[in-house]
Amino acid sequence: MQYISTRGAAPALTFEQAMLTGLARDGGLYVPETVPTMNEGEIAALAGLPYEEIAFRVMRPFIGETFTDDEFKALIAKAYAGFGHDARAPLKQLGPNHFLLELFHGPTLAFKDFAMQLIGQLFQASLSRSGDRVTIVGATSGDTGSAAIEAFRGLKNVDVFILFPHGRVSEVQRRQMTTPADANVHALAVDGDFDTCQGLLKDMFNDFDFRDRVRLAGVNSINWARVLAQVVYYFSAATSLGAPHRAVDFTVPTGNFGDIFAGYIAKTMGLPIGKLVVATNQNDILHRCLTTGVYQTESVLPSISPSMDIQVSSNFERVLFDAYGRDGRAVAQLMDELKGTGKFTVSQGALQSLQDTFESGRVSEEGTSASIKRTLAHSAELLCPHSAVGVAVAENHLGANPMVTLATAHPAKFPAAVEEATGIHPALPPRMGDLFDRPERVTRMPGDLKALEALILERTGA
Ligand SMILES: *Cc1c(COP(=O)(O)O)cnc(C)c1O
């Protein structure tokens, strides 16, 4: 199993190399050369199995020779052992044919734990085998950073630096990043928004001297291993609801197009997914692009669903690669255009292909609040604002198939928005009760590449 770059000009890599690298050297993202498929019998056999077993069967064909079956099973078991729910990704019913997939029972209460906990195990296993050391740098709108820190804290062969936009993450998110006391954890509050942080990260990866010197590794949602881990819960949810004998629809609250891209991979593997619905907040570049074909960045509007306050949606490049018939040169051209002019227009053929797979919707701030309130009244579920965006869009796309909306975070991660909508202050699960008592450790940084690189060199001694 080989991985190739969406821009067609970087060397093909194994799963292990792609995982440790993150971004390709031509600026592209790694995707499998061919996506393995599962037949109807193999998919039917997943129904009712433990989450870990489904994870093993779905991911095994993608990892090649990187781990033996026994090693891989043991790493999966360790990754999900810290979750607060035996089902890992339980389904709840919201209405007659509408279900909520709760992805917030991991250690930092957001779906990112599914991928990050696994990646932590995979990195550790791979690095302790080779004796190498890496520097992980991540940019976060809030949840990736805490999930990464939780997954990598205390590991011997890894330093982890997380850039988050100063003042633009919730207090729970910030504390999850600033309170771990481990010496290999570095939380950096950057002046700017999420796109500033993500831009700095990309520039750092394109500074090859620096990249090689600190052995830079990326764990943002551009890392293929993260996408892969997220494919699993599409299978667990759909087979619980009758797949492969009937099709299931999914609605996914989206910013960076990572989670929904995992659904697209599940569908490509053979899982009968009907609609894949992209749900955005007022930062609606994906909704605009899927309806008009014009991908145009605007300035980020801070919202009550901050983990989706994104204008440059990195993983969209992966689906564009397929929509353009896997023509890396065409993708590279679009991305150059985006960098130069802040926009590009998808070709008619590619847009048609995207619209064959994806539907989309956008929810205003008021609509998000109303969705939290309505879902509590009608289904006795307290949603986080991101999940509420998903539910609101899903309600406009209900059809004959069961609809599954992904609940991406626990409501207690965004208490202000939830309380504003419902009057209820959502409590943190007891295992996190002392979060507000722990001391914080954070470095404030300008949005400046050279300053950042200097700090990383100093802290790692590279
Ligand atoms: C990261 C995140 C999202 C967006 O996920 P993408 O993979 O970037 O599309 C949605 N909701 C929450 C709570 C998140 O943390």
Short mmCIF file of C-alpha atoms and ligand atoms in Angstrom, two decimals:
data_model
loop_
_atom_site.label_atom_id
_atom_site.label_comp_id
_atom_site.label_asym_id
_atom_site.label_seq_id
_atom_site.Cartn_x
_atom_site.Cartn_y
_atom_site.Cartn_z
CA MET A 1 0.00 0.00 0.00
CA GLN A 2 1.56 3.24 -1.22
CA TYR A 3 0.53 6.84 -0.54
CA ILE A 4 0.77 9.55 -3.18
CA SER A 5 0.58 13.34 -3.01
CA THR A 6 -2.45 15.30 -4.24
CA ARG A 7 -0.05 17.60 -6.11
CA GLY A 8 1.68 14.77 -7.94
CA ALA A 9 5.28 15.91 -7.37
CA ALA A 10 6.41 14.24 -4.12
CA PRO A 11 7.71 10.68 -3.68
CA ALA A 12 5.23 7.90 -2.89
CA LEU A 13 5.49 6.75 0.74
CA THR A 14 4.48 3.81 2.91
CA PHE A 15 1.78 4.24 5.57
CA GLU A 16 4.44 4.67 8.26
CA GLN A 17 6.32 7.34 6.30
CA ALA A 18 3.13 9.20 5.40
CA MET A 19 2.04 9.15 9.04
CA LEU A 20 5.37 10.49 10.32
CA THR A 21 5.58 13.14 7.59
CA GLY A 22 2.12 14.72 7.48
CA LEU A 23 2.38 17.24 4.64
CA ALA A 24 4.03 16.14 1.37
CA ARG A 25 7.14 18.02 0.22
CA ASP A 26 5.33 19.41 -2.83
CA GLY A 27 2.81 21.04 -0.47
CA GLY A 28 0.19 18.35 -1.18
CA LEU A 29 -1.58 15.85 1.05
CA TYR A 30 -1.04 12.11 1.04
CA VAL A 31 -3.82 9.79 -0.13
CA PRO A 32 -3.79 6.03 -0.79
CA GLU A 33 -2.78 5.16 -4.33
CA THR A 34 -5.88 2.96 -4.42
CA VAL A 35 -8.56 2.75 -1.74
CA PRO A 36 -9.12 -0.85 -0.58
CA THR A 37 -12.72 -2.03 -0.66
CA MET A 38 -14.79 -4.29 1.59
CA ASN A 39 -17.46 -6.53 0.11
CA GLU A 40 -21.01 -6.87 1.38
CA GLY A 41 -20.23 -9.95 3.45
CA GLU A 42 -17.25 -8.32 5.14
CA ILE A 43 -19.29 -5.23 5.97
CA ALA A 44 -22.26 -7.28 7.25
CA ALA A 45 -19.90 -9.19 9.55
CA LEU A 46 -19.01 -5.95 11.40
CA ALA A 47 -22.48 -5.54 12.89
CA GLY A 48 -22.42 -5.87 16.65
CA LEU A 49 -18.66 -6.31 17.00
CA PRO A 50 -16.71 -4.34 19.63
CA TYR A 51 -15.51 -0.96 18.30
CA GLU A 52 -11.86 -2.07 18.51
CA GLU A 53 -12.50 -5.12 16.32
CA ILE A 54 -14.31 -3.00 13.71
CA ALA A 55 -11.38 -0.57 13.84
CA PHE A 56 -8.92 -3.38 13.18
CA ARG A 57 -10.84 -4.82 10.22
CA VAL A 58 -11.51 -1.45 8.57
CA MET A 59 -8.00 0.00 8.97
CA ARG A 60 -5.87 -3.14 8.47
CA PRO A 61 -5.71 -2.97 4.63
CA PHE A 62 -4.40 0.62 4.78
CA ILE A 63 -1.38 0.10 7.00
CA GLY A 64 0.59 -2.33 4.83
CA GLU A 65 3.56 -3.87 6.62
CA THR A 66 3.92 -1.13 9.23
CA PHE A 67 2.64 -3.31 12.09
CA THR A 68 1.83 -6.99 12.48
CA ASP A 69 -1.82 -7.87 13.15
CA ASP A 70 -1.09 -8.53 16.83
CA GLU A 71 0.84 -5.27 17.26
CA PHE A 72 -1.88 -3.29 15.53
CA LYS A 73 -4.63 -4.88 17.64
CA ALA A 74 -2.74 -4.07 20.83
CA LEU A 75 -2.23 -0.42 19.78
CA ILE A 76 -5.93 -0.03 18.96
CA ALA A 77 -6.86 -1.52 22.33
CA LYS A 78 -4.60 0.96 24.17
CA ALA A 79 -5.88 3.91 22.11
CA TYR A 80 -9.50 3.48 23.14
CA ALA A 81 -9.04 2.14 26.68
CA GLY A 82 -9.29 5.65 28.16
CA PHE A 83 -12.71 6.39 26.68
CA GLY A 84 -15.59 6.95 29.07
CA HIS A 85 -18.10 4.76 27.17
CA ASP A 86 -17.88 1.02 26.35
CA ALA A 87 -19.42 1.54 22.90
CA ARG A 88 -16.73 4.23 22.20
CA ALA A 89 -19.05 5.85 19.61
CA PRO A 90 -22.61 5.26 20.86
CA LEU A 91 -25.68 6.09 18.75
CA LYS A 92 -28.68 7.87 20.23
CA GLN A 93 -32.03 8.44 18.59
CA LEU A 94 -33.19 12.03 18.10
CA GLY A 95 -36.34 11.46 16.03
CA PRO A 96 -38.14 8.82 13.96
CA ASN A 97 -35.29 8.28 11.52
CA HIS A 98 -32.59 10.61 12.85
CA PHE A 99 -29.69 9.46 15.02
CA LEU A 100 -26.85 11.17 16.87
CA LEU A 101 -23.40 9.59 16.83
CA GLU A 102 -21.73 10.65 20.07
CA LEU A 103 -18.04 11.09 19.38
CA PHE A 104 -17.18 12.94 22.59
CA HIS A 105 -16.46 10.23 25.14
CA GLY A 106 -12.66 10.40 24.74
CA PRO A 107 -10.23 12.07 27.18
CA THR A 108 -10.67 15.62 25.80
CA LEU A 109 -14.39 15.35 25.00
CA ALA A 110 -14.23 15.88 21.22
CA PHE A 111 -14.15 13.52 18.24
CA LYS A 112 -10.49 14.34 17.64
CA ASP A 113 -9.59 11.88 20.40
CA PHE A 114 -10.57 9.01 18.10
CA ALA A 115 -7.72 9.79 15.74
CA MET A 116 -5.27 11.40 18.12
CA GLN A 117 -5.27 8.66 20.75
CA LEU A 118 -4.56 6.13 18.02
CA ILE A 119 -1.88 8.28 16.37
CA GLY A 120 -0.14 8.69 19.74
CA GLN A 121 0.12 4.91 20.03
CA LEU A 122 1.24 4.48 16.40
CA PHE A 123 3.94 7.19 16.68
CA GLN A 124 5.26 5.77 19.93
CA ALA A 125 5.46 2.24 18.55
CA SER A 126 7.15 3.38 15.36
CA LEU A 127 9.65 5.75 17.02
CA SER A 128 10.66 3.40 19.79
CA ARG A 129 11.43 0.83 17.11
CA SER A 130 13.67 3.23 15.13
CA GLY A 131 15.06 5.21 18.09
CA ASP A 132 14.18 8.44 16.25
CA ARG A 133 12.92 11.60 17.87
CA VAL A 134 10.37 13.96 16.27
CA THR A 135 8.94 17.41 16.90
CA ILE A 136 5.20 17.56 16.47
CA VAL A 137 3.81 20.97 15.66
CA GLY A 138 0.08 21.42 15.35
CA ALA A 139 -2.28 24.30 14.69
CA THR A 140 -5.64 24.21 16.39
CA SER A 141 -8.94 26.00 16.55
CA GLY A 142 -9.18 24.41 19.99
CA ASP A 143 -9.90 20.69 19.95
CA THR A 144 -7.02 19.28 17.89
CA GLY A 145 -4.51 20.86 20.24
CA SER A 146 -5.94 19.45 23.41
CA ALA A 147 -6.40 16.04 21.81
CA ALA A 148 -2.78 16.06 20.55
CA ILE A 149 -1.37 17.15 23.89
CA GLU A 150 -3.36 14.47 25.69
CA ALA A 151 -2.16 11.82 23.22
CA PHE A 152 1.55 12.76 23.20
CA ARG A 153 2.19 14.11 26.72
CA GLY A 154 5.00 12.37 28.50
CA LEU A 155 6.12 10.32 25.46
CA LYS A 156 9.88 9.84 25.32
CA ASN A 157 10.61 10.43 21.62
CA VAL A 158 8.33 13.38 20.97
CA ASP A 159 8.11 17.12 21.68
CA VAL A 160 4.70 18.60 21.00
CA PHE A 161 4.11 22.30 20.19
CA ILE A 162 0.54 23.52 19.72
CA LEU A 163 -0.33 26.88 18.15
CA PHE A 164 -3.75 28.20 19.06
CA PRO A 165 -5.32 31.60 18.29
CA HIS A 166 -4.96 33.75 21.40
CA GLY A 167 -8.33 34.61 22.95
CA ARG A 168 -10.32 32.60 20.41
CA VAL A 169 -10.67 29.24 22.12
CA SER A 170 -13.04 28.39 24.96
CA GLU A 171 -11.71 28.33 28.52
CA VAL A 172 -12.12 24.56 28.76
CA GLN A 173 -10.23 24.11 25.49
CA ARG A 174 -7.44 26.45 26.63
CA ARG A 175 -7.07 24.78 30.00
CA GLN A 176 -6.90 21.36 28.41
CA MET A 177 -3.85 22.63 26.49
CA THR A 178 -2.17 24.70 29.19
CA THR A 179 -2.55 22.54 32.30
CA PRO A 180 -0.63 19.33 31.40
CA ALA A 181 2.64 19.61 33.33
CA ASP A 182 4.73 17.30 31.13
CA ALA A 183 8.02 18.84 29.98
CA ASN A 184 7.50 17.75 26.34
CA VAL A 185 4.29 19.79 26.02
CA HIS A 186 4.43 23.41 24.75
CA ALA A 187 1.20 25.43 24.38
CA LEU A 188 1.69 28.60 22.27
CA ALA A 189 -0.96 31.35 22.16
CA VAL A 190 -0.52 33.08 18.77
CA ASP A 191 -1.78 36.57 17.92
CA GLY A 192 -4.17 35.93 15.02
CA ASP A 193 -6.92 33.50 14.06
CA PHE A 194 -6.88 29.80 13.23
CA ASP A 195 -5.92 30.46 9.60
CA THR A 196 -2.88 32.42 10.88
CA CYS A 197 -1.84 29.38 12.91
CA GLN A 198 -2.46 26.94 10.07
CA GLY A 199 -0.56 29.23 7.65
CA LEU A 200 2.46 29.35 10.00
CA LEU A 201 2.41 25.59 10.24
CA LYS A 202 2.37 25.19 6.46
CA ASP A 203 5.25 27.68 6.10
CA MET A 204 7.23 25.76 8.69
CA PHE A 205 6.76 22.56 6.70
CA ASN A 206 7.93 24.36 3.57
CA ASP A 207 11.14 25.53 5.30
CA PHE A 208 13.00 22.32 4.51
CA ASP A 209 16.16 23.19 6.53
CA PHE A 210 14.11 23.74 9.63
CA ARG A 211 11.85 20.81 8.88
CA ASP A 212 14.75 18.38 8.65
CA ARG A 213 16.67 19.88 11.57
CA VAL A 214 13.88 19.40 14.13
CA ARG A 215 12.40 16.35 12.33
CA LEU A 216 9.06 18.05 12.02
CA ALA A 217 5.96 15.86 12.09
CA GLY A 218 2.38 17.01 11.62
CA VAL A 219 -0.71 15.67 13.29
CA ASN A 220 -3.24 18.12 11.92
CA SER A 221 -6.20 16.66 10.12
CA ILE A 222 -4.04 16.66 6.99
CA ASN A 223 -2.25 13.62 8.46
CA TRP A 224 -3.59 10.60 6.62
CA ALA A 225 -3.52 8.42 9.76
CA ARG A 226 -6.06 10.75 11.36
CA VAL A 227 -8.45 10.51 8.47
CA LEU A 228 -8.12 6.74 8.56
CA ALA A 229 -9.00 6.48 12.26
CA GLN A 230 -12.17 8.46 11.59
CA VAL A 231 -13.36 6.13 8.84
CA VAL A 232 -14.09 3.48 11.47
CA TYR A 233 -17.11 5.08 13.15
CA TYR A 234 -18.93 5.45 9.85
CA PHE A 235 -18.79 1.65 9.62
CA SER A 236 -19.78 1.07 13.25
CA ALA A 237 -22.75 3.46 13.01
CA ALA A 238 -23.99 2.34 9.59
CA THR A 239 -23.82 -1.38 10.38
CA SER A 240 -25.71 -0.75 13.65
CA LEU A 241 -28.50 0.77 11.55
CA GLY A 242 -28.77 -1.99 8.97
CA ALA A 243 -25.96 -1.44 6.46
CA PRO A 244 -25.01 -3.01 4.11
CA HIS A 245 -28.63 -4.16 3.67
CA ARG A 246 -29.78 -0.55 3.52
CA ALA A 247 -28.08 2.78 2.89
CA VAL A 248 -27.45 5.31 5.65
CA ASP A 249 -27.05 9.10 5.32
CA PHE A 250 -24.61 11.20 7.36
CA THR A 251 -24.48 14.88 8.25
CA VAL A 252 -21.14 16.19 9.47
CA PRO A 253 -20.38 19.56 11.11
CA THR A 254 -17.30 20.61 9.21
CA GLY A 255 -14.50 23.15 9.14
CA ASN A 256 -11.35 21.57 7.75
CA PHE A 257 -13.25 18.85 5.81
CA GLY A 258 -11.42 16.11 7.74
CA ASP A 259 -14.26 14.28 9.40
CA ILE A 260 -16.52 14.31 6.36
CA PHE A 261 -13.64 13.26 4.13
CA ALA A 262 -13.37 10.14 6.30
CA GLY A 263 -17.03 9.46 5.44
CA TYR A 264 -16.18 9.84 1.77
CA ILE A 265 -13.43 7.23 2.18
CA ALA A 266 -15.89 4.88 3.94
CA LYS A 267 -18.22 5.28 0.98
CA THR A 268 -15.38 4.69 -1.48
CA MET A 269 -14.53 1.49 0.43
CA GLY A 270 -18.02 0.18 -0.28
CA LEU A 271 -20.09 1.27 2.72
CA PRO A 272 -23.54 2.15 1.34
CA ILE A 273 -23.75 5.83 2.31
CA GLY A 274 -26.58 7.73 0.60
CA LYS A 275 -26.12 11.41 1.25
CA LEU A 276 -23.02 12.95 2.79
CA VAL A 277 -24.12 16.35 4.04
CA VAL A 278 -21.61 19.10 4.85
CA ALA A 279 -22.83 21.36 7.68
CA THR A 280 -21.10 24.71 8.19
CA ASN A 281 -21.59 27.65 10.51
CA GLN A 282 -21.45 31.24 9.19
CA ASN A 283 -17.91 30.52 7.94
CA ASP A 284 -19.44 28.79 4.96
CA ILE A 285 -16.73 28.55 2.31
CA LEU A 286 -17.49 24.85 1.78
CA HIS A 287 -21.23 25.41 1.43
CA ARG A 288 -20.61 28.24 -1.04
CA CYS A 289 -18.13 26.21 -3.04
CA LEU A 290 -20.35 23.13 -3.23
CA THR A 291 -23.29 25.24 -4.42
CA THR A 292 -21.54 27.68 -6.78
CA GLY A 293 -18.19 26.09 -7.64
CA VAL A 294 -16.33 29.19 -6.43
CA TYR A 295 -13.93 28.59 -3.56
CA GLN A 296 -13.24 32.02 -2.16
CA THR A 297 -11.75 32.84 1.23
CA GLU A 298 -13.23 35.63 3.30
CA SER A 299 -12.16 36.79 6.74
CA VAL A 300 -13.03 34.44 9.57
CA LEU A 301 -16.09 35.44 11.59
CA PRO A 302 -15.74 34.24 15.20
CA SER A 303 -18.77 32.08 16.07
CA ILE A 304 -20.22 30.07 18.95
CA SER A 305 -18.95 26.94 17.17
CA PRO A 306 -15.28 28.03 17.12
CA SER A 307 -13.80 24.70 16.04
CA MET A 308 -15.36 25.31 12.63
CA ASP A 309 -14.22 28.94 12.27
CA ILE A 310 -12.07 28.17 9.27
CA GLN A 311 -11.81 29.60 5.76
CA VAL A 312 -9.03 27.53 4.27
CA SER A 313 -10.32 23.99 4.47
CA SER A 314 -7.21 21.85 4.07
CA ASN A 315 -8.70 18.43 3.45
CA PHE A 316 -10.90 19.71 0.64
CA GLU A 317 -7.80 19.32 -1.50
CA ARG A 318 -8.08 15.54 -1.14
CA VAL A 319 -11.57 15.40 -2.56
CA LEU A 320 -10.65 17.88 -5.30
CA PHE A 321 -7.88 15.47 -6.31
CA ASP A 322 -10.50 12.78 -6.95
CA ALA A 323 -12.96 15.22 -8.55
CA TYR A 324 -10.21 16.17 -11.02
CA GLY A 325 -9.58 12.52 -11.92
CA ARG A 326 -6.49 12.39 -9.67
CA ASP A 327 -4.67 14.99 -11.75
CA GLY A 328 -2.05 16.35 -9.34
CA ARG A 329 -0.99 19.13 -11.72
CA ALA A 330 -4.53 20.48 -11.89
CA VAL A 331 -4.77 20.48 -8.09
CA ALA A 332 -1.40 22.21 -7.73
CA GLN A 333 -2.62 24.89 -10.13
CA LEU A 334 -5.80 25.51 -8.12
CA MET A 335 -3.80 25.78 -4.91
CA ASP A 336 -1.36 28.24 -6.48
CA GLU A 337 -4.30 30.31 -7.61
CA LEU A 338 -5.73 30.24 -4.10
CA LYS A 339 -2.44 31.37 -2.61
CA GLY A 340 -2.10 34.17 -5.14
CA THR A 341 -5.67 35.49 -5.42
CA GLY A 342 -7.60 34.01 -2.47
CA LYS A 343 -9.94 32.09 -4.76
CA PHE A 344 -10.36 29.49 -7.48
CA THR A 345 -13.26 28.16 -9.53
CA VAL A 346 -13.88 24.42 -9.73
CA SER A 347 -14.32 23.12 -13.30
CA GLN A 348 -17.82 22.13 -14.36
CA GLY A 349 -16.97 18.43 -14.47
CA ALA A 350 -15.34 18.46 -11.05
CA LEU A 351 -18.23 20.39 -9.53
CA GLN A 352 -20.68 17.86 -10.93
CA SER A 353 -18.70 15.05 -9.38
CA LEU A 354 -18.59 16.83 -5.99
CA GLN A 355 -22.33 17.49 -6.12
CA ASP A 356 -23.00 13.82 -6.91
CA THR A 357 -21.49 12.94 -3.53
CA PHE A 358 -22.03 15.92 -1.23
CA GLU A 359 -24.94 18.09 -0.19
CA SER A 360 -24.48 21.03 2.12
CA GLY A 361 -26.11 23.57 4.40
CA ARG A 362 -25.16 26.59 6.50
CA VAL A 363 -26.46 27.65 9.90
CA SER A 364 -26.43 31.18 11.34
CA GLU A 365 -25.55 31.94 14.95
CA GLU A 366 -29.25 32.28 15.85
CA GLY A 367 -30.00 29.05 14.00
CA THR A 368 -27.31 27.27 16.04
CA SER A 369 -28.74 28.50 19.33
CA ALA A 370 -32.26 27.59 18.25
CA SER A 371 -31.08 24.09 17.31
CA ILE A 372 -29.58 23.53 20.79
CA LYS A 373 -32.84 24.68 22.37
CA ARG A 374 -35.13 22.72 20.04
CA THR A 375 -33.17 19.48 20.36
CA LEU A 376 -33.30 19.70 24.15
CA ALA A 377 -37.06 20.25 24.03
CA HIS A 378 -37.85 17.55 21.46
CA SER A 379 -35.22 14.88 22.13
CA ALA A 380 -33.91 15.60 25.65
CA GLU A 381 -30.37 15.95 24.29
CA LEU A 382 -28.03 18.76 25.23
CA LEU A 383 -25.90 19.46 22.12
CA CYS A 384 -22.62 21.33 21.80
CA PRO A 385 -22.89 24.18 19.26
CA HIS A 386 -21.01 22.25 16.55
CA SER A 387 -23.30 19.26 16.86
CA ALA A 388 -26.23 21.70 16.84
CA VAL A 389 -25.08 23.03 13.45
CA GLY A 390 -25.08 19.44 12.23
CA VAL A 391 -28.53 18.64 13.59
CA ALA A 392 -30.04 21.81 12.09
CA VAL A 393 -28.68 21.01 8.63
CA ALA A 394 -29.62 17.31 8.90
CA GLU A 395 -33.23 18.26 9.62
CA ASN A 396 -33.38 19.81 6.16
CA HIS A 397 -31.98 16.69 4.51
CA LEU A 398 -34.03 13.89 6.11
CA GLY A 399 -35.23 11.26 3.65
CA ALA A 400 -35.99 7.55 3.48
CA ASN A 401 -32.59 6.40 4.81
CA PRO A 402 -31.67 6.66 8.47
CA MET A 403 -29.81 9.95 9.01
CA VAL A 404 -26.82 9.99 11.37
CA THR A 405 -25.56 13.37 12.59
CA LEU A 406 -22.09 13.40 14.08
CA ALA A 407 -21.95 14.95 17.57
CA THR A 408 -18.41 16.25 17.57
CA ALA A 409 -17.96 17.58 21.10
CA HIS A 410 -19.42 17.31 24.60
CA PRO A 411 -21.63 20.29 25.54
CA ALA A 412 -19.46 20.99 28.60
CA LYS A 413 -16.61 21.96 26.29
CA PHE A 414 -18.66 24.99 25.17
CA PRO A 415 -20.67 25.88 28.28
CA ALA A 416 -21.29 29.55 27.47
CA ALA A 417 -23.12 28.88 24.20
CA VAL A 418 -25.11 26.02 25.71
CA GLU A 419 -26.14 28.04 28.74
CA GLU A 420 -27.10 31.02 26.59
CA ALA A 421 -29.40 28.80 24.49
CA THR A 422 -30.97 26.71 27.26
CA GLY A 423 -30.26 28.26 30.66
CA ILE A 424 -28.52 25.01 31.62
CA HIS A 425 -24.84 25.00 32.57
CA PRO A 426 -23.48 21.67 31.27
CA ALA A 427 -21.23 19.94 33.80
CA LEU A 428 -17.88 18.40 32.93
CA PRO A 429 -17.76 14.62 33.44
CA PRO A 430 -16.43 13.85 36.96
CA ARG A 431 -13.06 12.60 35.62
CA MET A 432 -12.26 16.20 34.50
CA GLY A 433 -13.68 17.97 37.52
CA ASP A 434 -10.46 19.66 38.70
CA LEU A 435 -9.58 21.27 35.34
CA PHE A 436 -10.19 24.76 36.69
CA ASP A 437 -7.92 24.25 39.69
CA ARG A 438 -4.79 23.21 37.80
CA PRO A 439 -2.05 25.82 37.08
CA GLU A 440 -1.67 26.98 33.43
CA ARG A 441 1.55 27.12 31.39
CA VAL A 442 1.48 28.98 28.06
CA THR A 443 3.76 31.15 25.86
CA ARG A 444 2.26 34.14 24.00
CA MET A 445 3.69 34.50 20.46
CA PRO A 446 3.42 36.94 17.55
CA GLY A 447 2.19 35.39 14.29
CA ASP A 448 5.74 35.35 12.97
CA LEU A 449 7.51 32.34 11.42
CA LYS A 450 11.07 33.24 12.44
CA ALA A 451 10.16 33.86 16.09
CA LEU A 452 8.33 30.56 16.20
CA GLU A 453 11.14 28.59 14.64
CA ALA A 454 13.63 30.16 17.06
CA LEU A 455 11.52 29.14 20.03
CA ILE A 456 11.17 25.56 18.79
CA LEU A 457 14.92 25.27 18.16
CA GLU A 458 15.65 26.58 21.64
CA ARG A 459 13.16 24.33 23.42
CA THR A 460 14.16 21.16 21.55
CA GLY A 461 17.89 21.88 21.51
CA ALA A 462 17.95 20.79 17.83
C1 LIG B 1 -12.48 19.90 14.62
C2 LIG B 1 -13.91 20.01 14.95
C3 LIG B 1 -14.88 20.11 13.93
C4 LIG B 1 -14.51 20.18 12.48
O1 LIG B 1 -13.92 19.00 12.04
P1 LIG B 1 -13.12 18.96 10.66
O2 LIG B 1 -12.51 17.62 10.58
O3 LIG B 1 -12.11 20.03 10.75
O4 LIG B 1 -14.08 19.20 9.61
C5 LIG B 1 -16.19 20.12 14.33
N1 LIG B 1 -16.56 20.10 15.62
C6 LIG B 1 -15.66 20.02 16.61
C7 LIG B 1 -16.12 20.00 18.02
C8 LIG B 1 -14.31 19.96 16.31
O5 LIG B 1 -13.40 19.87 17.30
#
